[in-house]
mmCIF file of C-alpha atoms in Angstrom:
data_model
loop_
_atom_site.group_PDB
_atom_site.id
_atom_site.type_symbol
_atom_site.label_atom_id
_atom_site.label_comp_id
_atom_site.label_asym_id
_atom_site.label_seq_id
_atom_site.Cartn_x
_atom_site.Cartn_y
_atom_site.Cartn_z
ATOM 1 C CA MET A 1 67.603 145.300 -88.127
ATOM 2 C CA ASP A 2 70.029 142.614 -86.878
ATOM 3 C CA VAL A 3 73.313 144.448 -86.254
ATOM 4 C CA HIS A 4 75.388 141.285 -86.424
ATOM 5 C CA GLU A 5 73.949 140.407 -89.840
ATOM 6 C CA THR A 6 74.183 143.911 -91.287
ATOM 7 C CA ALA A 7 77.662 144.899 -90.073
ATOM 8 C CA PRO A 8 79.600 142.280 -92.113
ATOM 9 C CA GLN A 9 77.805 143.510 -95.250
ATOM 10 C CA LEU A 10 79.355 146.993 -94.991
ATOM 11 C CA ILE A 11 82.427 145.623 -96.754
ATOM 12 C CA ASN A 12 81.958 142.802 -99.234
ATOM 13 C CA TRP A 13 85.081 140.839 -98.367
ATOM 14 C CA ASP A 14 84.520 138.166 -101.018
ATOM 15 C CA LEU A 15 84.177 140.835 -103.696
ATOM 16 C CA ALA A 16 87.343 142.520 -102.430
ATOM 17 C CA ALA A 17 89.299 139.274 -102.757
ATOM 18 C CA ALA A 18 87.841 138.518 -106.200
ATOM 19 C CA THR A 19 88.536 142.049 -107.431
ATOM 20 C CA ALA A 20 92.127 141.903 -106.224
ATOM 21 C CA ALA A 21 92.688 138.559 -107.933
ATOM 22 C CA ARG A 22 91.239 139.928 -111.183
ATOM 23 C CA LEU A 23 93.181 143.214 -111.168
ATOM 24 C CA ALA A 24 96.517 141.986 -109.838
ATOM 25 C CA PRO A 25 99.205 142.312 -112.517
ATOM 26 C CA PRO A 26 100.607 139.044 -113.851
ATOM 27 C CA GLY A 27 103.724 137.722 -112.198
ATOM 28 C CA PRO A 28 106.925 136.512 -113.837
ATOM 29 C CA GLN A 29 106.741 133.764 -116.419
ATOM 30 C CA LEU A 30 107.463 130.410 -114.795
ATOM 31 C CA THR A 31 107.156 126.895 -116.106
ATOM 32 C CA ALA A 32 105.328 124.383 -113.944
ATOM 33 C CA VAL A 33 108.666 122.875 -112.937
ATOM 34 C CA GLU A 34 110.160 126.274 -112.051
ATOM 35 C CA ALA A 35 107.106 127.194 -109.985
ATOM 36 C CA SER A 36 107.177 123.879 -108.120
ATOM 37 C CA ARG A 37 110.880 124.275 -107.346
ATOM 38 C CA ALA A 38 110.401 127.855 -106.144
ATOM 39 C CA VAL A 39 107.627 126.795 -103.760
ATOM 40 C CA ALA A 40 109.695 123.910 -102.385
ATOM 41 C CA SER A 41 112.714 126.177 -101.986
ATOM 42 C CA LEU A 42 110.743 128.810 -100.058
ATOM 43 C CA ARG A 43 109.253 126.212 -97.724
ATOM 44 C CA ARG A 44 112.683 124.762 -96.999
ATOM 45 C CA LEU A 45 114.332 128.132 -96.457
ATOM 46 C CA ALA A 46 111.487 129.336 -94.233
ATOM 47 C CA ASP A 47 112.331 126.450 -91.892
ATOM 48 C CA ALA A 48 116.066 127.038 -92.249
ATOM 49 C CA ALA A 49 115.646 130.683 -91.191
ATOM 50 C CA VAL A 50 114.147 129.870 -87.783
ATOM 51 C CA PRO A 51 117.303 128.849 -85.863
ATOM 52 C CA HIS A 52 119.133 131.916 -87.196
ATOM 53 C CA VAL A 53 116.298 134.141 -85.950
ATOM 54 C CA HIS A 54 116.403 132.510 -82.520
ATOM 55 C CA ARG A 55 120.188 132.875 -82.334
ATOM 56 C CA ILE A 56 120.236 136.529 -83.383
ATOM 57 C CA THR A 57 117.259 137.640 -81.295
ATOM 58 C CA GLY A 58 118.010 135.574 -78.217
ATOM 59 C CA LEU A 59 114.347 134.525 -78.190
ATOM 60 C CA ASP A 60 113.480 130.864 -77.909
ATOM 61 C CA ALA A 61 109.722 131.376 -77.926
ATOM 62 C CA ALA A 62 107.802 128.746 -79.885
ATOM 63 C CA GLU A 63 111.072 127.264 -80.960
ATOM 64 C CA ASP A 64 109.668 125.116 -83.747
ATOM 65 C CA LEU A 65 106.753 127.506 -84.485
ATOM 66 C CA ARG A 66 104.399 124.561 -85.024
ATOM 67 C CA ASP A 67 101.470 126.558 -83.674
ATOM 68 C CA SER A 68 101.411 128.573 -86.903
ATOM 69 C CA GLN A 69 101.840 127.721 -90.567
ATOM 70 C CA VAL A 70 103.874 128.757 -93.586
ATOM 71 C CA LEU A 71 101.982 129.284 -96.832
ATOM 72 C CA VAL A 72 103.638 129.957 -100.170
ATOM 73 C CA VAL A 73 101.001 131.876 -102.099
ATOM 74 C CA ASP A 74 100.298 133.762 -105.307
ATOM 75 C CA ARG A 75 99.095 137.363 -105.422
ATOM 76 C CA GLY A 76 95.400 136.557 -105.359
ATOM 77 C CA SER A 77 95.774 134.239 -102.384
ATOM 78 C CA TRP A 78 97.738 136.897 -100.504
ATOM 79 C CA ALA A 79 94.900 139.373 -101.104
ATOM 80 C CA LYS A 80 92.256 136.888 -99.939
ATOM 81 C CA ALA A 81 94.230 136.146 -96.768
ATOM 82 C CA ASN A 82 94.357 139.851 -96.014
ATOM 83 C CA THR A 83 90.620 140.288 -96.439
ATOM 84 C CA GLN A 84 90.184 137.556 -93.827
ATOM 85 C CA GLY A 85 92.515 139.343 -91.426
ATOM 86 C CA PHE A 86 90.875 142.706 -92.067
ATOM 87 C CA ALA A 87 87.458 141.197 -91.402
ATOM 88 C CA VAL A 88 88.592 140.216 -87.912
ATOM 89 C CA MET A 89 90.260 143.558 -87.196
ATOM 90 C CA LEU A 90 87.380 145.667 -88.481
ATOM 91 C CA GLY A 91 84.491 143.490 -87.332
ATOM 92 C CA PRO A 92 83.929 145.358 -84.030
ATOM 93 C CA VAL A 93 84.323 148.700 -85.823
ATOM 94 C CA LEU A 94 81.624 147.874 -88.375
ATOM 95 C CA THR A 95 79.302 146.655 -85.648
ATOM 96 C CA GLN A 96 79.712 149.944 -83.765
ATOM 97 C CA LEU A 97 79.041 151.886 -86.931
ATOM 98 C CA VAL A 98 75.766 150.074 -87.555
ATOM 99 C CA GLU A 99 74.722 150.599 -83.947
ATOM 100 C CA LYS A 100 75.442 154.335 -84.114
ATOM 101 C CA LYS A 101 73.798 154.824 -87.500
ATOM 102 C CA ALA A 102 70.997 152.268 -87.201
ATOM 103 C CA SER A 103 68.391 154.608 -88.675
ATOM 104 C CA GLU A 104 70.522 155.336 -91.748
ATOM 105 C CA ILE A 105 71.988 151.933 -92.571
ATOM 106 C CA THR A 106 69.335 149.595 -93.903
ATOM 107 C CA PRO A 107 70.277 146.061 -95.006
ATOM 108 C CA SER A 108 69.913 147.045 -98.666
ATOM 109 C CA ALA A 109 72.051 150.159 -98.189
ATOM 110 C CA ALA A 110 74.648 148.067 -96.384
ATOM 111 C CA ARG A 111 74.789 145.602 -99.267
ATOM 112 C CA MET A 112 75.100 148.325 -101.871
ATOM 113 C CA GLY A 113 77.723 150.222 -99.916
ATOM 114 C CA GLY A 114 79.540 146.992 -99.150
ATOM 115 C CA ALA A 115 79.841 146.183 -102.850
ATOM 116 C CA ILE A 116 81.354 149.595 -103.573
ATOM 117 C CA THR A 117 83.741 149.418 -100.614
ATOM 118 C CA GLY A 118 84.681 145.846 -101.425
ATOM 119 C CA ALA A 119 85.561 146.754 -105.007
ATOM 120 C CA GLN A 120 87.624 149.718 -103.837
ATOM 121 C CA LEU A 121 89.483 147.627 -101.277
ATOM 122 C CA GLY A 122 90.101 144.992 -103.913
ATOM 123 C CA ALA A 123 91.727 147.573 -106.186
ATOM 124 C CA VAL A 124 94.065 148.643 -103.379
ATOM 125 C CA LEU A 125 94.933 145.037 -102.550
ATOM 126 C CA ALA A 126 95.615 144.349 -106.231
ATOM 127 C CA PHE A 127 98.254 147.085 -106.237
ATOM 128 C CA LEU A 128 99.788 145.898 -102.983
ATOM 129 C CA SER A 129 99.757 142.240 -104.032
ATOM 130 C CA SER A 130 102.599 142.834 -106.482
ATOM 131 C CA LYS A 131 104.747 144.677 -103.907
ATOM 132 C CA VAL A 132 104.693 142.440 -100.829
ATOM 133 C CA LEU A 133 107.336 139.723 -100.501
ATOM 134 C CA GLY A 134 106.036 138.190 -97.312
ATOM 135 C CA GLN A 135 103.774 138.867 -94.363
ATOM 136 C CA TYR A 136 103.030 137.389 -90.966
ATOM 137 C CA GLU A 137 99.256 137.453 -90.467
ATOM 138 C CA PRO A 138 98.102 136.682 -86.890
ATOM 139 C CA TYR A 139 94.485 137.866 -86.985
ATOM 140 C CA ALA A 140 92.523 135.518 -89.253
ATOM 141 C CA ALA A 141 92.916 132.764 -86.652
ATOM 142 C CA LEU A 142 90.460 134.681 -84.458
ATOM 143 C CA ALA A 143 87.618 134.444 -86.960
ATOM 144 C CA PRO A 144 84.716 132.098 -86.088
ATOM 145 C CA ASP A 145 85.206 128.638 -87.585
ATOM 146 C CA SER A 146 88.652 129.666 -88.865
ATOM 147 C CA GLY A 147 90.891 126.870 -90.038
ATOM 148 C CA VAL A 148 93.988 128.994 -89.446
ATOM 149 C CA PRO A 149 96.242 127.724 -86.616
ATOM 150 C CA GLU A 150 95.989 129.597 -83.325
ATOM 151 C CA ALA A 151 99.198 131.570 -83.831
ATOM 152 C CA GLY A 152 98.391 132.634 -87.383
ATOM 153 C CA ARG A 153 100.241 132.115 -90.629
ATOM 154 C CA LEU A 154 103.253 133.317 -92.537
ATOM 155 C CA LEU A 155 102.598 134.193 -96.182
ATOM 156 C CA LEU A 156 105.439 134.123 -98.707
ATOM 157 C CA VAL A 157 104.381 135.617 -102.057
ATOM 158 C CA ALA A 158 106.302 133.449 -104.499
ATOM 159 C CA PRO A 159 105.807 135.439 -107.764
ATOM 160 C CA ASN A 160 107.004 138.662 -106.129
ATOM 161 C CA ILE A 161 110.061 137.049 -104.586
ATOM 162 C CA VAL A 162 111.008 135.457 -107.906
ATOM 163 C CA GLN A 163 110.397 138.705 -109.780
ATOM 164 C CA ILE A 164 112.616 140.768 -107.461
ATOM 165 C CA GLU A 165 115.448 138.250 -107.360
ATOM 166 C CA ARG A 166 115.447 138.281 -111.170
ATOM 167 C CA GLU A 167 115.376 142.080 -111.334
ATOM 168 C CA LEU A 168 118.271 142.315 -108.910
ATOM 169 C CA ASN A 169 120.140 139.468 -110.615
ATOM 170 C CA VAL A 170 121.029 137.887 -107.267
ATOM 171 C CA GLU A 171 121.409 134.301 -106.141
ATOM 172 C CA PRO A 172 117.828 133.023 -105.664
ATOM 173 C CA GLU A 173 118.513 130.795 -102.657
ATOM 174 C CA ASP A 174 120.344 133.584 -100.849
ATOM 175 C CA PHE A 175 117.636 136.161 -101.533
ATOM 176 C CA ARG A 176 114.855 133.816 -100.451
ATOM 177 C CA LEU A 177 116.595 133.015 -97.169
ATOM 178 C CA TRP A 178 117.179 136.745 -96.590
ATOM 179 C CA VAL A 179 113.460 137.424 -97.034
ATOM 180 C CA CYS A 180 112.504 134.496 -94.806
ATOM 181 C CA LEU A 181 114.715 135.792 -92.001
ATOM 182 C CA HIS A 182 112.680 139.005 -91.886
ATOM 183 C CA GLU A 183 109.286 137.324 -91.986
ATOM 184 C CA GLN A 184 110.129 134.578 -89.508
ATOM 185 C CA THR A 185 111.257 137.273 -87.082
ATOM 186 C CA HIS A 186 107.679 138.539 -87.029
ATOM 187 C CA ARG A 187 106.439 135.070 -86.143
ATOM 188 C CA VAL A 188 108.923 134.901 -83.282
ATOM 189 C CA GLN A 189 107.947 138.371 -82.032
ATOM 190 C CA PHE A 190 104.315 137.379 -81.616
ATOM 191 C CA ALA A 191 105.326 134.057 -80.065
ATOM 192 C CA ALA A 192 107.576 135.850 -77.562
ATOM 193 C CA ALA A 193 104.785 138.309 -76.721
ATOM 194 C CA PRO A 194 101.512 136.335 -76.838
ATOM 195 C CA TRP A 195 99.676 139.423 -75.561
ATOM 196 C CA LEU A 196 100.769 141.500 -78.578
ATOM 197 C CA ARG A 197 98.016 140.472 -80.997
ATOM 198 C CA GLY A 198 95.277 141.377 -78.540
ATOM 199 C CA HIS A 199 97.011 144.621 -77.647
ATOM 200 C CA ILE A 200 97.160 145.745 -81.281
ATOM 201 C CA LEU A 201 93.485 144.894 -81.785
ATOM 202 C CA GLU A 202 92.670 146.883 -78.642
ATOM 203 C CA GLN A 203 94.522 149.917 -80.005
ATOM 204 C CA VAL A 204 92.698 149.640 -83.339
ATOM 205 C CA GLY A 205 89.472 149.534 -81.362
ATOM 206 C CA LYS A 206 90.377 152.705 -79.474
ATOM 207 C CA LEU A 207 91.150 154.481 -82.719
ATOM 208 C CA SER A 208 87.864 153.390 -84.244
ATOM 209 C CA ASP A 209 85.962 154.498 -81.137
ATOM 210 C CA SER A 210 87.423 157.970 -81.533
ATOM 211 C CA LEU A 211 86.706 158.120 -85.247
ATOM 212 C CA LEU A 212 83.134 156.915 -84.806
ATOM 213 C CA GLY A 213 82.636 159.351 -81.954
ATOM 214 C CA ASN A 214 83.470 162.159 -84.362
ATOM 215 C CA MET A 215 81.412 160.969 -87.320
ATOM 216 C CA ASP A 216 79.831 164.390 -87.755
ATOM 217 C CA SER A 217 83.186 165.955 -88.589
ATOM 218 C CA LEU A 218 84.731 162.956 -90.343
ATOM 219 C CA MET A 219 83.531 163.850 -93.845
ATOM 220 C CA GLU A 220 84.643 167.445 -93.380
ATOM 221 C CA ARG A 221 88.101 166.312 -92.344
ATOM 222 C CA ALA A 222 88.252 163.780 -95.182
ATOM 223 C CA THR A 223 87.409 166.526 -97.678
ATOM 224 C CA ALA A 224 90.144 168.727 -96.247
ATOM 225 C CA ALA A 225 92.606 165.832 -96.450
ATOM 226 C CA ALA A 226 91.783 165.136 -100.086
ATOM 227 C CA LYS A 227 92.052 168.838 -100.965
ATOM 228 C CA SER A 228 95.435 169.125 -99.282
ATOM 229 C CA LEU A 229 96.731 166.068 -101.097
ATOM 230 C CA ARG A 230 95.435 167.372 -104.435
ATOM 231 C CA GLU A 231 96.853 170.888 -104.000
ATOM 232 C CA ARG A 232 100.267 169.848 -102.670
ATOM 233 C CA PRO A 233 102.869 170.386 -105.427
ATOM 234 C CA TRP A 234 104.272 167.159 -106.820
ATOM 235 C CA VAL A 235 107.843 166.964 -108.030
ATOM 236 C CA GLY A 236 108.621 163.291 -107.712
ATOM 237 C CA VAL A 237 109.969 160.757 -105.261
ATOM 238 C CA GLY A 238 111.842 163.336 -103.216
ATOM 239 C CA GLN A 239 108.793 165.534 -102.612
ATOM 240 C CA PRO A 240 108.383 166.372 -98.908
ATOM 241 C CA VAL A 241 105.485 164.500 -97.322
ATOM 242 C CA PRO A 242 103.703 164.681 -93.973
ATOM 243 C CA SER A 243 105.221 162.853 -91.014
ATOM 244 C CA ARG A 244 103.555 159.552 -91.894
ATOM 245 C CA GLY A 245 102.961 160.191 -95.565
ATOM 246 C CA ALA A 246 99.343 159.062 -95.518
ATOM 247 C CA ILE A 247 95.951 160.646 -95.554
ATOM 248 C CA LEU A 248 95.473 159.631 -91.907
ATOM 249 C CA ASP A 249 97.783 162.487 -90.936
ATOM 250 C CA LEU A 250 94.965 164.877 -91.748
ATOM 251 C CA LEU A 251 92.172 162.915 -90.052
ATOM 252 C CA GLN A 252 93.099 163.209 -86.389
ATOM 253 C CA ASP A 253 91.870 164.879 -83.239
ATOM 254 C CA PRO A 254 94.035 164.499 -80.068
ATOM 255 C CA ALA A 255 92.596 161.079 -79.172
ATOM 256 C CA GLU A 256 93.160 159.828 -82.722
ATOM 257 C CA LYS A 257 96.688 161.195 -82.724
ATOM 258 C CA ALA A 258 97.472 159.341 -79.500
ATOM 259 C CA ALA A 259 96.131 156.046 -80.846
ATOM 260 C CA ILE A 260 97.938 156.378 -84.170
ATOM 261 C CA SER A 261 101.145 157.412 -82.388
ATOM 262 C CA HIS A 262 101.083 154.239 -80.293
ATOM 263 C CA LEU A 263 100.322 152.027 -83.299
ATOM 264 C CA THR A 264 103.102 153.743 -85.253
ATOM 265 C CA ALA A 265 105.563 152.997 -82.459
ATOM 266 C CA ILE A 266 104.522 149.329 -82.371
ATOM 267 C CA MET A 267 104.828 148.922 -86.148
ATOM 268 C CA SER A 268 108.198 150.698 -86.156
ATOM 269 C CA LEU A 269 109.428 148.367 -83.423
ATOM 270 C CA LEU A 270 108.283 145.211 -85.207
ATOM 271 C CA GLU A 271 109.591 146.203 -88.637
ATOM 272 C CA GLY A 272 112.832 147.627 -87.277
ATOM 273 C CA HIS A 273 113.545 144.532 -85.204
ATOM 274 C CA ALA A 274 113.012 142.292 -88.235
ATOM 275 C CA THR A 275 115.287 144.519 -90.321
ATOM 276 C CA VAL A 276 118.032 144.290 -87.707
ATOM 277 C CA VAL A 277 117.794 140.494 -87.865
ATOM 278 C CA MET A 278 118.088 140.580 -91.660
ATOM 279 C CA ASP A 279 121.127 142.822 -91.429
ATOM 280 C CA ALA A 280 122.754 140.743 -88.689
ATOM 281 C CA VAL A 281 123.400 137.774 -90.939
ATOM 282 C CA ASP A 282 126.802 137.526 -92.556
ATOM 283 C CA ALA A 283 128.233 135.717 -95.537
ATOM 284 C CA GLU A 284 128.377 132.456 -93.616
ATOM 285 C CA VAL A 285 124.566 132.391 -93.542
ATOM 286 C CA VAL A 286 123.766 134.268 -96.772
ATOM 287 C CA PRO A 287 126.914 134.238 -98.947
ATOM 288 C CA SER A 288 125.845 137.131 -101.213
ATOM 289 C CA VAL A 289 124.146 139.200 -98.512
ATOM 290 C CA LYS A 290 126.237 142.324 -99.166
ATOM 291 C CA THR A 291 125.263 142.383 -102.845
ATOM 292 C CA ILE A 292 121.613 141.724 -102.001
ATOM 293 C CA ARG A 293 121.473 144.638 -99.541
ATOM 294 C CA GLN A 294 123.105 147.050 -101.967
ATOM 295 C CA ARG A 295 120.917 146.165 -104.934
ATOM 296 C CA TYR A 296 117.677 145.975 -102.950
ATOM 297 C CA THR A 297 118.289 149.395 -101.417
ATOM 298 C CA ALA A 298 119.112 150.902 -104.810
ATOM 299 C CA ARG A 299 115.926 149.445 -106.262
ATOM 300 C CA SER A 300 113.814 150.950 -103.492
ATOM 301 C CA GLU A 301 115.249 154.386 -104.195
ATOM 302 C CA ASN A 302 114.406 154.342 -107.902
ATOM 303 C CA ARG A 303 110.642 153.947 -108.117
ATOM 304 C CA GLY A 304 108.659 155.640 -110.847
ATOM 305 C CA VAL A 305 106.685 158.801 -110.223
ATOM 306 C CA LEU A 306 103.268 157.096 -110.461
ATOM 307 C CA GLU A 307 104.203 154.320 -108.063
ATOM 308 C CA ALA A 308 105.728 156.839 -105.662
ATOM 309 C CA PHE A 309 102.501 158.840 -105.683
ATOM 310 C CA VAL A 310 100.343 155.771 -105.023
ATOM 311 C CA ARG A 311 102.674 154.680 -102.251
ATOM 312 C CA ARG A 312 102.364 158.089 -100.651
ATOM 313 C CA VAL A 313 98.563 158.041 -100.742
ATOM 314 C CA LEU A 314 98.480 154.532 -99.247
ATOM 315 C CA GLY A 315 101.053 155.419 -96.601
ATOM 316 C CA LEU A 316 103.633 152.900 -97.850
ATOM 317 C CA ASP A 317 106.439 155.453 -97.645
ATOM 318 C CA ALA A 318 105.569 155.680 -93.970
ATOM 319 C CA LYS A 319 106.082 151.925 -93.703
ATOM 320 C CA MET A 320 109.554 152.280 -95.194
ATOM 321 C CA ARG A 321 110.354 154.897 -92.567
ATOM 322 C CA GLN A 322 109.174 152.438 -89.937
ATOM 323 C CA TYR A 323 111.858 150.014 -91.100
ATOM 324 C CA THR A 324 114.541 152.688 -90.804
ATOM 325 C CA ASP A 325 113.377 154.375 -87.594
ATOM 326 C CA GLY A 326 112.666 151.076 -85.870
ATOM 327 C CA ALA A 327 116.030 149.615 -86.844
ATOM 328 C CA LYS A 328 117.820 152.642 -85.407
ATOM 329 C CA PHE A 329 115.872 152.250 -82.160
ATOM 330 C CA VAL A 330 116.643 148.524 -81.834
ATOM 331 C CA THR A 331 120.317 149.051 -82.631
ATOM 332 C CA GLY A 332 120.557 151.951 -80.190
ATOM 333 C CA VAL A 333 119.019 149.952 -77.348
ATOM 334 C CA VAL A 334 121.079 146.827 -78.037
ATOM 335 C CA ASP A 335 124.267 148.893 -78.128
ATOM 336 C CA GLU A 336 123.356 150.294 -74.708
ATOM 337 C CA VAL A 337 122.001 147.287 -72.798
ATOM 338 C CA GLY A 338 122.569 144.262 -75.031
ATOM 339 C CA MET A 339 120.000 141.979 -76.647
ATOM 340 C CA ALA A 340 118.875 140.557 -73.298
ATOM 341 C CA GLY A 341 118.103 144.067 -72.066
ATOM 342 C CA PHE A 342 116.262 144.869 -75.262
ATOM 343 C CA ASN A 343 114.159 141.717 -74.969
ATOM 344 C CA ARG A 344 112.409 143.128 -71.900
ATOM 345 C CA ILE A 345 110.279 144.844 -74.540
ATOM 346 C CA TRP A 346 108.346 141.598 -75.145
ATOM 347 C CA GLU A 347 107.389 141.104 -71.482
ATOM 348 C CA ARG A 348 104.325 143.344 -71.243
ATOM 349 C CA PRO A 349 102.544 146.198 -73.067
ATOM 350 C CA GLU A 350 103.954 148.812 -70.686
ATOM 351 C CA ASN A 351 107.441 148.013 -71.977
ATOM 352 C CA LEU A 352 106.623 148.974 -75.555
ATOM 353 C CA PRO A 353 108.350 152.176 -76.704
ATOM 354 C CA THR A 354 106.450 155.371 -77.350
ATOM 355 C CA GLU A 355 106.764 157.069 -80.724
ATOM 356 C CA GLU A 356 109.067 159.641 -79.093
ATOM 357 C CA GLU A 357 111.256 156.850 -77.678
ATOM 358 C CA ILE A 358 111.555 155.249 -81.109
ATOM 359 C CA HIS A 359 113.575 158.351 -82.019
ATOM 360 C CA ALA A 360 115.387 158.468 -78.663
ATOM 361 C CA PRO A 361 116.464 154.927 -77.620
ATOM 362 C CA ALA A 362 118.226 156.241 -74.532
ATOM 363 C CA ALA A 363 114.894 157.514 -73.235
ATOM 364 C CA TRP A 364 113.430 154.021 -73.380
ATOM 365 C CA VAL A 365 116.508 152.581 -71.661
ATOM 366 C CA ALA A 366 116.196 155.192 -68.903
ATOM 367 C CA ARG A 367 112.470 154.461 -68.422
ATOM 368 C CA MET A 368 113.182 150.747 -68.115
ATOM 369 C CA GLY A 369 115.706 151.523 -65.377
#
């Protein structure tokens, strides 16, 4: 058995992308002219957001960001882009799995299992494709023969942005610029810390090593996780959830906990920093920013029961907490040592906050001296 041929078959990435495109709910009704104008507007505002991000963050890294690209996409294209990024992130993991279970994973079994996993992943991506406004994706550029620029790509999901701005009844240009400020901040973060992409992939690798090293108990823990989720009483959006709100909370030994804790801290930092940038703009940059913030927050707090349940299972509520917790950390540090002091965080991996420090900014400040 050729490990490098079998491993990619464990998840049928093409089927995942096709399934997501087929199952994704339709977006808002747009004429060809309206769609063309929305795309042009998003491209223009993505560029217009960059100098504001540099001014607010104090980071001049990759000032024109020409080493990456901006793509205005539909829901299916967003899903396909994510399968490409996932393939890079999970490639080493799948190879390890085949090596460890060589006697059990035949090429035909890999293909069959890959079709099932691909379809399941596609269903998840279909749900997510209608929720995401934008995303910076740095990993697909690492794939062999990738045509993605070295520093990755920024995806702006046009139908979702248009749908939300209509639901909120806000000024489209203002809302689009507000969204672009958040997403362009992620591009600047990775430009300011060129080691960050590799560091995140290394942490994912450590987590996978631990999980694969405990394969014998993985199914037992997964069963316990599913049982706990099924038996937990459900009363709606306000129902108490585990610390991260996802099934991963119940699939951890100490090594896994440490890896997930570090990844949680990184994600909280990145999302919180981008949120702070969004909130730093005033009416001179985004004239209706106050109205946008109020209505967007109110919308987030009024999801239906079914969507809230799905978000819990997928860990999306945890992502929302990352925005809040990370923003509090960034604000706390900046209040103490200023933006220049905060920006030491991008110098090296050792300067990243721990999960405990995310909730105690003064502790990070003290550790940095």
